[in-house]
Amino acid sequence: MTDSSPENSQITKESLFEKVLKTKNVFLFVPNLIGYARVLLSIVSFYIMPTRPYISITCYLSSEFLDAVDGHAARALGQCTKFGAMFDMLIDRCSTMCLCFILAMFYPKWTFFFQIWTAIDVASHWLHLHTATAKGSDSHKKINLSGNPILRLYYTSRKVLFAMCAGNELWFSMVYILHFNEGPAVISYGGYAIGLWRIILYAVTPIMILKQIISLIHLYTAALDMTVIDETERGNQTKNK
Amino acid sequence: MTDSSPENSQVMKESLFEKLLKTKSVFLFVPNLIGYARVLLSIVSFYFMPTHPYISIACYLSSEFLDAVDGHAARILGQCTKFGAMFDMLIDRCSTMCLCFVLAMFYPKWTFFFQIWTAIDVASHWLHLHAATVKGSVSHKKIDLSGNPILRLYYTSRKVLFVMCAGNELWFSMVYILHFNEGPTVVSCGGYTVGLWRIILYVVTPIMVLKQIISLIHLYTAALDMAAIDGTERGNRIKNK
């Protein structure tokens, strides 16, 4: 057998992959490598977003698809890390935010809506994660099951969570694409036609609204939790004096 | 003396303020009340931002001024809370972000710059605060003095911190105002004039650039911290098996 035989190449490839899996360097964990790919795809997406809709949306949705993949990879490979969870959260929030920049540019009359929407999105996720960390939870997705029932459903079913996030991202993607065209005509009635992008938009609008309501609930419950932590600490400080 | 005498009114007013200071409800603490005022001012500011520059900037800069006040109030009144610190951080990040929305709208060619700038601003502050919280620091502004020297200077001198933040906010405010006019003429040389807003912009540009470099340093050191925490935890888990 020569060095370039299939068997040796197979062994060499396995060793490389195994090496990657065995690394102790958190920055080289597979889910975080996926994260770097997501960052790159997102940056490319935003650079061309004002002018090239299809490449842009392809990059953006690829990044969102990888968002589902990196969690699975982390659990399958035993490479879940606090850094990875934070990295994931930051990419999500920043990419939605950057998309909203473009949408505010395309639809100036809706600027205020996109500003408030993004502010609530960032603030609710940030406060919720911060409170969970301060309380000492392993993951902000593990919540007290005796808590708010809507949040409970949102987090106990992975399918519900996925559908909500996917539907929400689709809404923003459709708003973006609709700036350029209506999409292939799906319904033609007399002279009246509705394009595919608009139909998808209408279909996912309830999901977008529901997700925003859930964000507000997050904001509210996280604020309450933070003040409980504060009041407990202040109570302890008073006792120890 | 009647009930409406000045002495009785004075006594009543003191009791109300004293009652407020004695409240155990974190949501009613004075620095957080200031926070609600900041949120209101910011929302009004963004609503008017596309069209009414002076009302908008007056509200925005008032909110930023109150940002300096609420910290002082918290320390003087002994009303520092984790909730308040988080609330303060969220208002800061969201108001800068929303201002950048409008700037991207005014200067479409600079959209990509504002997107990246805002993403780095949010991500660096968020990751830094998260790493500090996980490490158990009392305040994200109290950092390990044996750490990065640039960050050390940034945080050990309140005056440096104030100048950096104020200069940074001024940069964005000037970029905003310059969309509408150049400001009162300051320099007139032959047929060449330079307005006040542009001069202020040039003066604070180095501060804005430096603050962004500091944000990137924050992002880098916080990522290292998170990975170190993860590394330690994974090491402990292997030992405990």
CSV table of C-alpha atoms in Angstrom, one decimal:
chain,number,residue,atom,x,y,z
A,1,MET,CA,0.0,0.0,0.0
A,2,THR,CA,1.3,3.4,-0.9
A,3,ASP,CA,0.9,6.6,1.2
A,4,SER,CA,-1.9,7.8,-1.0
A,5,SER,CA,-4.0,4.6,-0.8
A,6,PRO,CA,-7.6,5.0,0.2
A,7,GLU,CA,-7.1,3.2,3.5
A,8,ASN,CA,-4.3,5.5,4.6
A,9,SER,CA,-6.2,8.6,3.5
A,10,GLN,CA,-9.2,7.4,5.5
A,11,ILE,CA,-7.0,6.9,8.6
A,12,THR,CA,-5.5,10.4,8.1
A,13,LYS,CA,-8.9,12.0,7.7
A,14,GLU,CA,-10.3,10.3,10.8
A,15,SER,CA,-7.3,11.4,12.9
A,16,LEU,CA,-7.8,15.1,11.9
A,17,PHE,CA,-11.5,15.0,12.8
A,18,GLU,CA,-10.7,13.1,16.0
A,19,LYS,CA,-8.0,15.7,16.8
A,20,VAL,CA,-10.6,18.5,16.4
A,21,LEU,CA,-12.9,16.6,18.7
A,22,LYS,CA,-10.3,16.0,21.3
A,23,THR,CA,-9.1,19.6,21.5
A,24,LYS,CA,-9.4,21.3,24.9
A,25,ASN,CA,-9.5,24.7,23.3
A,26,VAL,CA,-13.1,26.0,23.6
A,27,PHE,CA,-12.5,28.3,20.6
A,28,LEU,CA,-12.0,25.2,18.4
A,29,PHE,CA,-15.0,23.3,19.5
A,30,VAL,CA,-17.2,22.3,16.5
A,31,PRO,CA,-20.3,24.3,17.5
A,32,ASN,CA,-18.1,27.4,17.8
A,33,LEU,CA,-16.5,26.7,14.5
A,34,ILE,CA,-20.0,26.7,13.1
A,35,GLY,CA,-20.5,30.0,14.9
A,36,TYR,CA,-17.6,31.6,13.1
A,37,ALA,CA,-19.1,30.4,9.8
A,38,ARG,CA,-22.4,32.0,10.9
A,39,VAL,CA,-20.7,35.3,11.6
A,40,LEU,CA,-19.0,35.2,8.2
A,41,LEU,CA,-22.2,34.4,6.4
A,42,SER,CA,-24.0,37.2,8.3
A,43,ILE,CA,-21.4,39.8,7.6
A,44,VAL,CA,-21.4,38.9,3.8
A,45,SER,CA,-25.2,39.0,4.0
A,46,PHE,CA,-25.4,42.5,5.5
A,47,TYR,CA,-22.7,43.9,3.1
A,48,ILE,CA,-24.7,43.1,0.0
A,49,MET,CA,-28.2,43.4,1.6
A,50,PRO,CA,-29.1,46.8,0.2
A,51,THR,CA,-28.6,45.7,-3.4
A,52,ARG,CA,-28.5,41.9,-3.8
A,53,PRO,CA,-31.6,40.3,-2.4
A,54,TYR,CA,-31.1,36.6,-3.3
A,55,ILE,CA,-27.5,36.1,-2.4
A,56,SER,CA,-28.1,38.1,0.8
A,57,ILE,CA,-31.1,36.1,1.9
A,58,THR,CA,-29.4,32.9,1.0
A,59,CYS,CA,-26.5,33.8,3.3
A,60,TYR,CA,-28.8,35.1,6.0
A,61,LEU,CA,-31.0,32.0,6.0
A,62,SER,CA,-28.0,29.7,5.9
A,63,SER,CA,-26.7,31.3,9.0
A,64,GLU,CA,-30.1,30.8,10.6
A,65,PHE,CA,-30.1,27.2,9.5
A,66,LEU,CA,-26.7,26.7,11.1
A,67,ASP,CA,-28.2,28.1,14.3
A,68,ALA,CA,-30.3,25.0,14.6
A,69,VAL,CA,-27.3,22.8,13.7
A,70,ASP,CA,-24.8,24.2,16.2
A,71,GLY,CA,-26.9,23.3,19.2
A,72,HIS,CA,-27.4,19.7,18.0
A,73,ALA,CA,-23.6,19.5,17.3
A,74,ALA,CA,-22.8,20.7,20.8
A,75,ARG,CA,-25.0,18.2,22.5
A,76,ALA,CA,-24.0,15.3,20.2
A,77,LEU,CA,-20.3,15.9,20.6
A,78,GLY,CA,-20.4,16.9,24.3
A,79,GLN,CA,-19.1,20.3,23.5
A,80,CYS,CA,-21.7,22.5,25.2
A,81,THR,CA,-20.0,25.6,26.6
A,82,LYS,CA,-21.1,28.8,28.3
A,83,PHE,CA,-19.0,30.6,25.7
A,84,GLY,CA,-20.8,28.8,22.9
A,85,ALA,CA,-24.3,29.6,24.3
A,86,MET,CA,-23.4,33.3,24.7
A,87,PHE,CA,-21.8,33.3,21.2
A,88,ASP,CA,-25.0,31.8,19.7
A,89,MET,CA,-27.2,34.4,21.5
A,90,LEU,CA,-25.0,37.3,20.3
A,91,ILE,CA,-25.1,36.2,16.7
A,92,ASP,CA,-28.9,35.8,16.8
A,93,ARG,CA,-29.5,39.2,18.3
A,94,CYS,CA,-27.0,41.0,16.1
A,95,SER,CA,-28.1,39.5,12.9
A,96,THR,CA,-31.8,40.3,13.6
A,97,MET,CA,-30.8,43.8,14.5
A,98,CYS,CA,-28.7,44.3,11.4
A,99,LEU,CA,-31.5,43.0,9.2
A,100,CYS,CA,-33.8,45.6,10.9
A,101,PHE,CA,-31.4,48.3,10.0
A,102,ILE,CA,-31.9,47.5,6.3
A,103,LEU,CA,-35.7,47.2,6.8
A,104,ALA,CA,-35.8,50.7,8.4
A,105,MET,CA,-33.9,52.0,5.4
A,106,PHE,CA,-36.3,50.3,2.9
A,107,TYR,CA,-39.5,51.3,4.8
A,108,PRO,CA,-38.7,54.7,6.4
A,109,LYS,CA,-42.3,55.1,7.7
A,110,TRP,CA,-41.8,51.9,9.8
A,111,THR,CA,-38.5,53.0,11.3
A,112,PHE,CA,-40.0,53.6,14.8
A,113,PHE,CA,-41.5,50.1,14.7
A,114,PHE,CA,-38.2,48.5,13.8
A,115,GLN,CA,-36.3,50.5,16.4
A,116,ILE,CA,-38.7,49.5,19.2
A,117,TRP,CA,-38.9,45.9,18.0
A,118,THR,CA,-35.1,45.5,18.0
A,119,ALA,CA,-34.7,47.2,21.4
A,120,ILE,CA,-37.3,44.9,22.9
A,121,ASP,CA,-35.7,41.9,21.3
A,122,VAL,CA,-32.2,42.7,22.6
A,123,ALA,CA,-33.4,43.9,26.0
A,124,SER,CA,-35.7,41.0,26.7
A,125,HIS,CA,-33.1,38.3,25.7
A,126,TRP,CA,-30.3,40.1,27.6
A,127,LEU,CA,-32.3,40.6,30.8
A,128,HIS,CA,-33.6,37.1,30.8
A,129,LEU,CA,-30.2,35.6,30.2
A,130,HIS,CA,-28.6,37.8,32.8
A,131,THR,CA,-31.2,36.9,35.4
A,132,ALA,CA,-30.9,33.2,34.7
A,133,THR,CA,-27.1,33.5,35.1
A,134,ALA,CA,-27.4,35.5,38.3
A,135,LYS,CA,-29.8,32.8,39.6
A,136,GLY,CA,-27.2,30.2,38.6
A,137,SER,CA,-29.1,28.3,35.9
A,138,ASP,CA,-27.0,26.1,33.5
A,139,SER,CA,-29.0,27.3,30.5
A,140,HIS,CA,-31.5,30.1,30.1
A,141,LYS,CA,-33.7,27.6,28.3
A,142,LYS,CA,-34.1,25.6,31.5
A,143,ILE,CA,-36.7,27.5,33.4
A,144,ASN,CA,-38.6,26.9,36.6
A,145,LEU,CA,-41.5,24.8,35.4
A,146,SER,CA,-43.8,26.3,38.0
A,147,GLY,CA,-43.3,29.7,36.4
A,148,ASN,CA,-45.2,31.4,33.6
A,149,PRO,CA,-47.2,28.9,31.6
A,150,ILE,CA,-46.6,30.6,28.2
A,151,LEU,CA,-42.9,30.5,28.7
A,152,ARG,CA,-43.1,27.0,29.9
A,153,LEU,CA,-44.7,25.8,26.6
A,154,TYR,CA,-42.2,27.9,24.7
A,155,TYR,CA,-39.3,26.2,26.2
A,156,THR,CA,-40.4,22.7,27.0
A,157,SER,CA,-41.1,21.8,23.4
A,158,ARG,CA,-38.2,22.1,21.1
A,159,LYS,CA,-40.5,21.9,18.1
A,160,VAL,CA,-42.5,24.9,19.3
A,161,LEU,CA,-39.3,26.9,20.0
A,162,PHE,CA,-38.0,26.0,16.5
A,163,ALA,CA,-41.3,26.9,14.8
A,164,MET,CA,-41.5,30.2,16.6
A,165,CYS,CA,-38.0,31.2,15.8
A,166,ALA,CA,-38.2,30.1,12.2
A,167,GLY,CA,-41.5,31.8,11.7
A,168,ASN,CA,-40.2,35.0,13.2
A,169,GLU,CA,-37.1,35.0,11.0
A,170,LEU,CA,-39.3,34.2,7.9
A,171,TRP,CA,-41.4,37.3,8.7
A,172,PHE,CA,-38.4,39.6,8.5
A,173,SER,CA,-37.0,37.8,5.5
A,174,MET,CA,-40.2,38.3,3.6
A,175,VAL,CA,-40.5,42.0,4.6
A,176,TYR,CA,-37.0,42.3,3.2
A,177,ILE,CA,-37.7,40.4,-0.1
A,178,LEU,CA,-41.0,42.2,-0.7
A,179,HIS,CA,-39.0,45.4,-1.1
A,180,PHE,CA,-37.7,43.9,-4.3
A,181,ASN,CA,-40.6,41.9,-5.7
A,182,GLU,CA,-43.7,40.1,-4.8
A,183,GLY,CA,-42.5,36.6,-5.7
A,184,PRO,CA,-44.0,34.0,-8.1
A,185,ALA,CA,-47.8,34.6,-8.4
A,186,VAL,CA,-49.6,32.0,-6.4
A,187,ILE,CA,-53.2,33.1,-6.7
A,188,SER,CA,-54.5,34.7,-9.9
A,189,TYR,CA,-58.0,36.0,-9.9
A,190,GLY,CA,-59.1,38.2,-12.7
A,191,GLY,CA,-56.5,40.9,-12.7
A,192,TYR,CA,-55.6,40.4,-9.1
A,193,ALA,CA,-52.6,38.4,-8.2
A,194,ILE,CA,-50.9,37.6,-4.8
A,195,GLY,CA,-47.2,36.6,-4.8
A,196,LEU,CA,-45.7,33.9,-2.7
A,197,TRP,CA,-43.6,36.2,-0.5
A,198,ARG,CA,-46.7,38.1,0.6
A,199,ILE,CA,-48.6,34.9,1.4
A,200,ILE,CA,-45.8,33.6,3.5
A,201,LEU,CA,-45.6,37.0,5.2
A,202,TYR,CA,-49.3,36.8,6.2
A,203,ALA,CA,-49.0,33.2,7.3
A,204,VAL,CA,-46.1,33.9,9.7
A,205,THR,CA,-47.4,37.3,11.0
A,206,PRO,CA,-49.2,35.8,14.0
A,207,ILE,CA,-46.0,34.0,14.9
A,208,MET,CA,-44.0,37.2,14.8
A,209,ILE,CA,-46.6,39.0,17.0
A,210,LEU,CA,-46.7,36.1,19.4
A,211,LYS,CA,-42.9,36.0,19.7
A,212,GLN,CA,-42.9,39.7,20.5
A,213,ILE,CA,-45.5,39.2,23.2
A,214,ILE,CA,-43.3,36.4,24.6
A,215,SER,CA,-40.3,38.7,24.6
A,216,LEU,CA,-42.3,41.2,26.6
A,217,ILE,CA,-43.3,38.5,29.1
A,218,HIS,CA,-39.6,37.6,29.3
A,219,LEU,CA,-38.7,41.2,30.0
A,220,TYR,CA,-41.4,41.4,32.7
A,221,THR,CA,-40.6,38.1,34.5
A,222,ALA,CA,-36.8,38.7,34.3
A,223,ALA,CA,-37.2,42.2,35.8
A,224,LEU,CA,-39.3,40.7,38.6
A,225,ASP,CA,-36.6,38.0,39.2
A,226,MET,CA,-33.8,40.5,39.3
A,227,THR,CA,-35.6,42.6,41.9
A,228,VAL,CA,-36.2,39.5,44.0
A,229,ILE,CA,-32.5,38.7,43.9
A,230,ASP,CA,-31.7,42.4,44.8
A,231,GLU,CA,-34.2,42.4,47.7
A,232,THR,CA,-32.9,39.2,49.0
A,233,GLU,CA,-29.3,40.5,48.9
A,234,ARG,CA,-30.4,43.8,50.6
A,235,GLY,CA,-32.2,41.8,53.2
A,236,ASN,CA,-29.1,39.8,53.9
A,237,GLN,CA,-26.9,42.9,54.0
A,238,THR,CA,-29.3,44.4,56.6
A,239,LYS,CA,-29.2,41.2,58.7
A,240,ASN,CA,-25.4,41.0,58.6
A,241,LYS,CA,-24.9,44.6,59.9
B,1,MET,CA,-51.7,77.3,62.1
B,2,THR,CA,-54.0,76.0,59.4
B,3,ASP,CA,-53.5,72.8,57.4
B,4,SER,CA,-52.2,74.7,54.4
B,5,SER,CA,-49.5,76.5,56.3
B,6,PRO,CA,-46.0,76.4,54.8
B,7,GLU,CA,-44.6,74.5,57.9
B,8,ASN,CA,-47.2,71.7,57.5
B,9,SER,CA,-46.7,71.5,53.7
B,10,GLN,CA,-42.9,71.2,54.3
B,11,VAL,CA,-43.5,68.3,56.8
B,12,MET,CA,-45.8,66.5,54.4
B,13,LYS,CA,-43.3,66.9,51.5
B,14,GLU,CA,-40.5,65.5,53.5
B,15,SER,CA,-42.5,62.5,54.6
B,16,LEU,CA,-43.3,61.7,50.9
B,17,PHE,CA,-39.7,61.8,49.9
B,18,GLU,CA,-38.6,59.9,53.0
B,19,LYS,CA,-41.3,57.3,52.3
B,20,LEU,CA,-39.9,57.0,48.7
B,21,LEU,CA,-36.4,56.5,50.1
B,22,LYS,CA,-37.6,53.9,52.5
B,23,THR,CA,-39.4,51.8,50.0
B,24,LYS,CA,-38.2,48.2,49.7
B,25,SER,CA,-39.6,47.9,46.1
B,26,VAL,CA,-36.6,48.0,43.8
B,27,PHE,CA,-38.8,49.2,41.0
B,28,LEU,CA,-39.4,52.4,43.0
B,29,PHE,CA,-35.8,53.2,43.8
B,30,VAL,CA,-34.8,56.7,42.7
B,31,PRO,CA,-32.1,55.6,40.2
B,32,ASN,CA,-34.7,53.3,38.5
B,33,LEU,CA,-37.3,56.1,38.5
B,34,ILE,CA,-34.6,58.1,36.7
B,35,GLY,CA,-34.3,55.1,34.4
B,36,TYR,CA,-38.0,55.2,33.5
B,37,ALA,CA,-37.6,58.9,32.7
B,38,ARG,CA,-34.7,58.0,30.4
B,39,VAL,CA,-36.7,55.4,28.6
B,40,LEU,CA,-39.5,57.9,28.0
B,41,LEU,CA,-37.1,60.6,26.8
B,42,SER,CA,-35.5,58.1,24.5
B,43,ILE,CA,-38.7,56.9,23.0
B,44,VAL,CA,-39.9,60.5,22.4
B,45,SER,CA,-36.5,61.2,20.9
B,46,PHE,CA,-36.7,58.3,18.4
B,47,TYR,CA,-40.2,59.1,17.4
B,48,PHE,CA,-39.1,62.6,16.3
B,49,MET,CA,-35.7,61.7,15.1
B,50,PRO,CA,-36.4,61.5,11.3
B,51,THR,CA,-37.9,64.9,11.2
B,52,HIS,CA,-37.4,67.1,14.3
B,53,PRO,CA,-33.7,67.4,15.0
B,54,TYR,CA,-33.7,69.8,17.9
B,55,ILE,CA,-36.5,68.3,20.0
B,56,SER,CA,-35.0,64.9,19.3
B,57,ILE,CA,-31.4,65.7,20.2
B,58,ALA,CA,-32.6,67.6,23.3
B,59,CYS,CA,-34.5,64.5,24.5
B,60,TYR,CA,-31.6,62.2,23.6
B,61,LEU,CA,-28.9,64.2,25.3
B,62,SER,CA,-31.2,64.7,28.4
B,63,SER,CA,-31.4,61.0,28.6
B,64,GLU,CA,-27.6,60.7,28.4
B,65,PHE,CA,-27.2,63.4,31.0
B,66,LEU,CA,-29.5,61.4,33.3
B,67,ASP,CA,-27.3,58.4,32.7
B,68,ALA,CA,-24.6,60.2,34.7
B,69,VAL,CA,-27.0,61.2,37.4
B,70,ASP,CA,-28.6,57.9,38.1
B,71,GLY,CA,-25.3,56.3,39.1
B,72,HIS,CA,-24.6,59.1,41.5
B,73,ALA,CA,-28.1,58.9,43.0
B,74,ALA,CA,-27.8,55.2,43.5
B,75,ARG,CA,-24.5,55.5,45.4
B,76,ILE,CA,-25.6,58.5,47.5
B,77,LEU,CA,-28.9,57.0,48.4
B,78,GLY,CA,-27.6,53.5,49.0
B,79,GLN,CA,-29.9,52.2,46.2
B,80,CYS,CA,-27.5,50.3,44.0
B,81,THR,CA,-29.1,47.2,42.6
B,82,LYS,CA,-28.3,44.5,40.1
B,83,PHE,CA,-31.6,45.4,38.4
B,84,GLY,CA,-30.6,49.0,38.2
B,85,ALA,CA,-27.2,48.3,36.7
B,86,MET,CA,-28.8,46.0,34.1
B,87,PHE,CA,-31.5,48.5,33.3
B,88,ASP,CA,-28.9,51.3,32.9
B,89,MET,CA,-26.9,49.1,30.5
B,90,LEU,CA,-29.9,48.2,28.4
B,91,ILE,CA,-31.0,51.8,28.0
B,92,ASP,CA,-27.5,52.8,27.0
B,93,ARG,CA,-27.2,50.0,24.4
B,94,CYS,CA,-30.7,50.4,23.0
B,95,SER,CA,-30.6,54.1,22.7
B,96,THR,CA,-27.2,54.1,20.8
B,97,MET,CA,-28.6,51.3,18.6
B,98,CYS,CA,-31.8,53.2,17.8
B,99,LEU,CA,-29.8,56.4,17.0
B,100,CYS,CA,-27.7,54.3,14.6
B,101,PHE,CA,-30.9,53.1,12.8
B,102,VAL,CA,-31.7,56.7,12.0
B,103,LEU,CA,-28.1,57.4,10.9
B,104,ALA,CA,-28.1,54.4,8.6
B,105,MET,CA,-31.3,55.9,7.1
B,106,PHE,CA,-29.7,59.3,6.6
B,107,TYR,CA,-26.4,58.0,5.3
B,108,PRO,CA,-27.3,54.9,3.3
B,109,LYS,CA,-23.7,54.5,2.1
B,110,TRP,CA,-22.6,54.1,5.7
B,111,THR,CA,-25.2,51.5,6.6
B,112,PHE,CA,-22.7,48.7,6.8
B,113,PHE,CA,-20.5,50.7,9.2
B,114,PHE,CA,-23.4,51.5,11.5
B,115,GLN,CA,-24.5,47.9,11.5
B,116,ILE,CA,-21.1,46.6,12.4
B,117,TRP,CA,-20.5,49.3,14.9
B,118,THR,CA,-23.8,48.6,16.7
B,119,ALA,CA,-23.2,44.9,16.6
B,120,ILE,CA,-19.8,45.3,18.2
B,121,ASP,CA,-21.2,47.7,20.8
B,122,VAL,CA,-23.9,45.4,21.9
B,123,ALA,CA,-21.9,42.2,21.7
B,124,SER,CA,-18.8,43.6,23.6
B,125,HIS,CA,-20.8,45.0,26.4
B,126,TRP,CA,-23.0,42.0,26.7
B,127,LEU,CA,-20.2,39.4,26.6
B,128,HIS,CA,-18.1,41.5,29.1
B,129,LEU,CA,-21.0,41.8,31.5
B,130,HIS,CA,-21.9,38.2,31.2
B,131,ALA,CA,-18.3,37.0,31.8
B,132,ALA,CA,-18.1,39.4,34.8
B,133,THR,CA,-21.4,38.0,36.2
B,134,VAL,CA,-20.4,34.4,35.7
B,135,LYS,CA,-17.1,35.2,37.5
B,136,GLY,CA,-19.1,36.7,40.3
B,137,SER,CA,-17.9,40.3,40.1
B,138,VAL,CA,-19.9,42.8,42.1
B,139,SER,CA,-19.9,45.2,39.2
B,140,HIS,CA,-18.7,44.9,35.7
B,141,LYS,CA,-16.8,48.1,36.2
B,142,LYS,CA,-14.7,46.6,38.9
B,143,ILE,CA,-12.2,44.6,36.9
B,144,ASP,CA,-9.1,42.6,37.9
B,145,LEU,CA,-6.5,45.3,38.2
B,146,SER,CA,-3.8,42.8,37.0
B,147,GLY,CA,-5.6,42.6,33.7
B,148,ASN,CA,-5.5,44.5,30.5
B,149,PRO,CA,-3.8,48.0,31.1
B,150,ILE,CA,-6.0,49.9,28.7
B,151,LEU,CA,-9.1,48.6,30.3
B,152,ARG,CA,-7.6,49.3,33.7
B,153,LEU,CA,-7.2,53.0,32.8
B,154,TYR,CA,-10.7,53.1,31.3
B,155,TYR,CA,-12.3,51.9,34.4
B,156,THR,CA,-10.2,53.2,37.3
B,157,SER,CA,-10.7,56.9,36.4
B,158,ARG,CA,-14.3,58.0,36.5
B,159,LYS,CA,-13.3,61.1,34.6
B,160,VAL,CA,-11.7,59.1,31.8
B,161,LEU,CA,-14.8,56.9,31.6
B,162,PHE,CA,-17.1,59.9,31.5
B,163,VAL,CA,-15.1,61.7,28.8
B,164,MET,CA,-14.9,58.6,26.7
B,165,CYS,CA,-18.7,58.0,26.9
B,166,ALA,CA,-19.6,61.6,26.5
B,167,GLY,CA,-17.3,62.1,23.5
B,168,ASN,CA,-18.6,58.9,21.9
B,169,GLU,CA,-22.3,60.1,22.3
B,170,LEU,CA,-21.3,63.5,21.0
B,171,TRP,CA,-19.9,61.9,17.8
B,172,PHE,CA,-23.1,60.2,17.0
B,173,SER,CA,-25.2,63.3,17.9
B,174,MET,CA,-23.1,65.5,15.6
B,175,VAL,CA,-23.4,62.9,12.7
B,176,TYR,CA,-27.1,63.1,13.2
B,177,ILE,CA,-27.4,66.9,13.4
B,178,LEU,CA,-25.1,67.3,10.4
B,179,HIS,CA,-27.8,65.7,8.2
B,180,PHE,CA,-29.8,68.8,8.8
B,181,ASN,CA,-27.3,71.7,8.9
B,182,GLU,CA,-23.7,72.6,9.6
B,183,GLY,CA,-24.4,74.6,12.7
B,184,PRO,CA,-23.3,78.2,13.4
B,185,THR,CA,-20.2,79.2,11.5
B,186,VAL,CA,-17.1,79.1,13.6
B,187,VAL,CA,-14.3,79.5,11.1
B,188,SER,CA,-14.5,81.8,8.1
B,189,CYS,CA,-11.5,81.9,5.8
B,190,GLY,CA,-12.1,83.5,2.4
B,191,GLY,CA,-15.1,81.7,0.9
B,192,TYR,CA,-14.5,78.7,3.1
B,193,THR,CA,-16.6,78.2,6.3
B,194,VAL,CA,-16.7,75.4,8.9
B,195,GLY,CA,-19.7,75.0,11.1
B,196,LEU,CA,-19.7,74.2,14.8
B,197,TRP,CA,-21.2,70.7,14.5
B,198,ARG,CA,-18.5,69.6,12.1
B,199,ILE,CA,-15.7,71.0,14.3
B,200,ILE,CA,-17.1,69.1,17.4
B,201,LEU,CA,-17.4,66.0,15.2
B,202,TYR,CA,-13.7,66.2,14.2
B,203,VAL,CA,-12.6,66.8,17.8
B,204,VAL,CA,-14.4,63.8,19.2
B,205,THR,CA,-13.7,61.4,16.3
B,206,PRO,CA,-10.5,60.1,18.0
B,207,ILE,CA,-12.6,59.4,21.1
B,208,MET,CA,-15.2,57.4,19.1
B,209,VAL,CA,-12.4,55.4,17.4
B,210,LEU,CA,-10.7,54.7,20.7
B,211,LYS,CA,-13.9,53.6,22.4
B,212,GLN,CA,-14.5,51.2,19.6
B,213,ILE,CA,-11.0,49.8,20.0
B,214,ILE,CA,-11.7,49.4,23.7
B,215,SER,CA,-15.0,47.6,22.8
B,216,LEU,CA,-13.0,45.1,20.7
B,217,ILE,CA,-10.5,44.6,23.5
B,218,HIS,CA,-13.5,43.9,25.9
B,219,LEU,CA,-14.9,41.4,23.4
B,220,TYR,CA,-11.5,39.6,23.2
B,221,THR,CA,-10.8,39.5,26.9
B,222,ALA,CA,-14.4,38.5,27.8
B,223,ALA,CA,-14.2,35.7,25.2
B,224,LEU,CA,-11.0,34.5,26.8
B,225,ASP,CA,-12.6,34.7,30.3
B,226,MET,CA,-15.6,32.7,29.2
B,227,ALA,CA,-13.4,30.0,27.6
B,228,ALA,CA,-11.3,29.9,30.8
B,229,ILE,CA,-14.4,29.4,32.9
B,230,ASP,CA,-15.6,26.6,30.5
B,231,GLY,CA,-12.1,25.0,30.5
B,232,THR,CA,-12.1,24.9,34.3
B,233,GLU,CA,-15.6,23.5,34.5
B,234,ARG,CA,-14.9,20.8,32.0
B,235,GLY,CA,-11.7,19.9,33.8
B,236,ASN,CA,-13.7,19.7,37.1
B,237,ARG,CA,-16.3,17.5,35.5
B,238,ILE,CA,-13.7,15.0,34.2
B,239,LYS,CA,-12.1,14.9,37.7
B,240,ASN,CA,-15.4,14.2,39.3
B,241,LYS,CA,-16.2,11.3,37.1
